Amino acid sequence: MEEMKKLYRTRPFMLGGVCSGVARYFDLDPTVIRLAYVLLTLFTCFSGILAYIILWIVIPEEPFKR
């Protein structure tokens, strides 16, 4: 049986790890997600900032692996 993917805030991160976690979940480059986020934020009168803060709170941080 295939293991389900889980969305985590990942390390290394620039601010909160939200964009890098979303990029890892969808198997994309984090830079692409960050650029898309910036453009979305600019074109929606900065409502992306509130969305980022909510996602930062809601998405759990990646468990530490030894």
Coordinates of N, CA and C in Angstrom, one line a residue:
M1 N 0.8 -1.2 0.0 CA 0.0 0.0 0.0 C 0.9 1.2 0.0
E2 N 0.5 2.2 -0.8 CA 1.3 3.4 -0.9 C 1.1 4.4 0.2
E3 N 2.2 4.9 0.7 CA 2.2 5.8 1.9 C 1.6 7.2 1.4
M4 N 0.8 7.8 2.2 CA 0.2 9.1 1.8 C 1.2 10.2 2.1
K5 N 1.2 11.2 1.2 CA 2.1 12.4 1.4 C 1.5 13.2 2.5
K6 N 2.4 13.9 3.3 CA 1.9 14.8 4.3 C 2.6 16.1 4.0
L7 N 1.8 17.2 4.3 CA 2.3 18.5 4.1 C 2.9 19.0 5.4
Y8 N 4.2 19.4 5.3 CA 5.0 19.9 6.5 C 5.7 21.2 6.1
R9 N 5.9 22.1 7.0 CA 6.9 23.2 6.8 C 8.2 22.5 6.9
T10 N 9.1 22.8 5.9 CA 10.4 22.1 5.8 C 11.5 23.0 6.1
R11 N 12.7 22.3 6.4 CA 13.9 23.0 6.5 C 14.8 22.7 5.4
P12 N 15.7 23.5 4.9 CA 15.9 24.8 5.3 C 14.8 25.7 4.8
F13 N 14.5 26.7 5.5 CA 13.5 27.7 5.1 C 13.9 29.1 5.2
M14 N 13.3 30.0 4.4 CA 13.7 31.4 4.4 C 12.9 32.1 5.5
L15 N 11.7 31.9 5.7 CA 10.9 32.6 6.7 C 10.3 31.5 7.7
G16 N 9.2 30.9 7.2 CA 8.5 29.9 8.0 C 8.5 28.5 7.4
G17 N 9.0 28.4 6.2 CA 9.0 27.0 5.6 C 7.8 26.6 4.9
V18 N 6.8 27.5 4.8 CA 5.6 27.2 4.1 C 5.8 27.0 2.6
C19 N 6.4 27.9 1.9 CA 6.6 27.7 0.5 C 7.5 26.5 0.2
S20 N 8.5 26.3 0.9 CA 9.3 25.1 0.7 C 8.6 23.8 1.0
G21 N 7.7 23.8 2.0 CA 6.9 22.6 2.3 C 5.9 22.3 1.2
V22 N 5.2 23.4 0.7 CA 4.3 23.2 -0.4 C 5.0 22.7 -1.7
A23 N 6.2 23.3 -1.9 CA 7.0 22.8 -3.1 C 7.4 21.4 -3.0
R24 N 7.8 20.9 -1.8 CA 8.1 19.5 -1.6 C 6.9 18.6 -1.8
Y25 N 5.8 19.1 -1.3 CA 4.6 18.3 -1.4 C 4.2 18.1 -2.9
F26 N 4.3 19.1 -3.7 CA 3.9 19.0 -5.1 C 5.1 18.7 -6.0
D27 N 6.3 18.4 -5.5 CA 7.5 18.0 -6.2 C 7.9 19.2 -7.2
L28 N 7.9 20.4 -6.7 CA 8.3 21.5 -7.5 C 9.5 22.2 -6.9
D29 N 10.1 23.2 -7.6 CA 11.2 24.0 -7.1 C 10.6 25.0 -6.2
P30 N 11.2 25.2 -5.0 CA 10.7 26.2 -4.0 C 10.7 27.6 -4.6
T31 N 11.7 27.9 -5.5 CA 11.7 29.3 -6.1 C 10.5 29.6 -6.9
V32 N 10.0 28.6 -7.6 CA 8.8 28.8 -8.4 C 7.6 29.1 -7.5
I33 N 7.5 28.4 -6.4 CA 6.4 28.6 -5.4 C 6.5 30.0 -4.8
R34 N 7.7 30.4 -4.4 CA 7.9 31.7 -3.8 C 7.6 32.8 -4.8
L35 N 8.0 32.7 -6.0 CA 7.6 33.7 -7.0 C 6.1 33.8 -7.3
A36 N 5.5 32.6 -7.3 CA 4.0 32.6 -7.5 C 3.3 33.2 -6.3
Y37 N 3.9 33.0 -5.1 CA 3.3 33.6 -3.9 C 3.5 35.1 -3.9
V38 N 4.6 35.6 -4.3 CA 4.8 37.0 -4.3 C 3.9 37.7 -5.3
L39 N 3.8 37.1 -6.5 CA 2.9 37.7 -7.5 C 1.4 37.6 -7.0
L40 N 1.0 36.5 -6.4 CA -0.3 36.4 -5.9 C -0.6 37.5 -4.8
T41 N 0.4 37.7 -4.0 CA 0.3 38.7 -2.9 C 0.2 40.1 -3.5
L42 N 1.0 40.4 -4.5 CA 0.9 41.7 -5.1 C -0.4 42.0 -5.8
F43 N -0.9 41.0 -6.5 CA -2.1 41.2 -7.3 C -3.4 41.1 -6.4
T44 N -3.3 40.7 -5.2 CA -4.5 40.6 -4.3 C -4.5 41.5 -3.2
C45 N -3.8 42.6 -3.4 CA -3.7 43.7 -2.4 C -3.2 43.2 -1.0
F46 N -2.1 42.4 -1.1 CA -1.4 41.9 0.0 C -2.2 41.0 0.9
S47 N -3.2 40.3 0.5 CA -4.0 39.4 1.3 C -3.2 38.1 1.4
G48 N -2.2 37.9 0.6 CA -1.3 36.7 0.7 C -0.5 36.7 2.0
I49 N -0.3 37.8 2.6 CA 0.5 37.9 3.9 C -0.4 37.2 5.0
L50 N -1.6 37.5 5.0 CA -2.5 36.9 6.0 C -2.6 35.4 5.8
A51 N -2.7 35.0 4.5 CA -2.8 33.5 4.2 C -1.5 32.8 4.6
Y52 N -0.3 33.5 4.4 CA 0.9 32.9 4.8 C 1.0 32.7 6.3
I53 N 0.6 33.7 7.0 CA 0.6 33.6 8.5 C -0.3 32.5 9.0
I54 N -1.5 32.4 8.4 CA -2.4 31.3 8.8 C -1.8 29.9 8.5
L55 N -1.2 29.8 7.3 CA -0.6 28.5 6.9 C 0.6 28.2 7.8
W56 N 1.4 29.2 8.2 CA 2.5 29.0 9.1 C 2.0 28.5 10.5
I57 N 0.9 28.9 10.9 CA 0.3 28.4 12.2 C -0.3 27.0 12.0
V58 N -1.0 26.7 10.9 CA -1.7 25.5 10.7 C -0.9 24.3 10.3
I59 N 0.1 24.5 9.4 CA 0.9 23.4 8.9 C 2.0 23.1 9.9
P60 N 2.1 21.8 10.3 CA 3.1 21.4 11.3 C 4.5 21.4 10.7
E61 N 5.5 21.6 11.6 CA 6.8 21.6 11.2 C 7.3 20.2 10.9
E62 N 8.2 20.0 10.0 CA 8.7 18.6 9.7 C 9.3 18.0 10.9
P63 N 9.0 16.8 11.2 CA 9.7 16.1 12.3 C 11.2 16.0 12.1
F64 N 11.9 16.2 13.2 CA 13.4 16.1 13.2 C 13.8 14.7 12.9
K65 N 14.7 14.5 12.0 CA 15.2 13.1 11.7 C 16.6 13.1 12.0
R66 N 17.0 12.0 12.7 CA 18.5 11.8 13.0 C 19.2 11.0 12.0

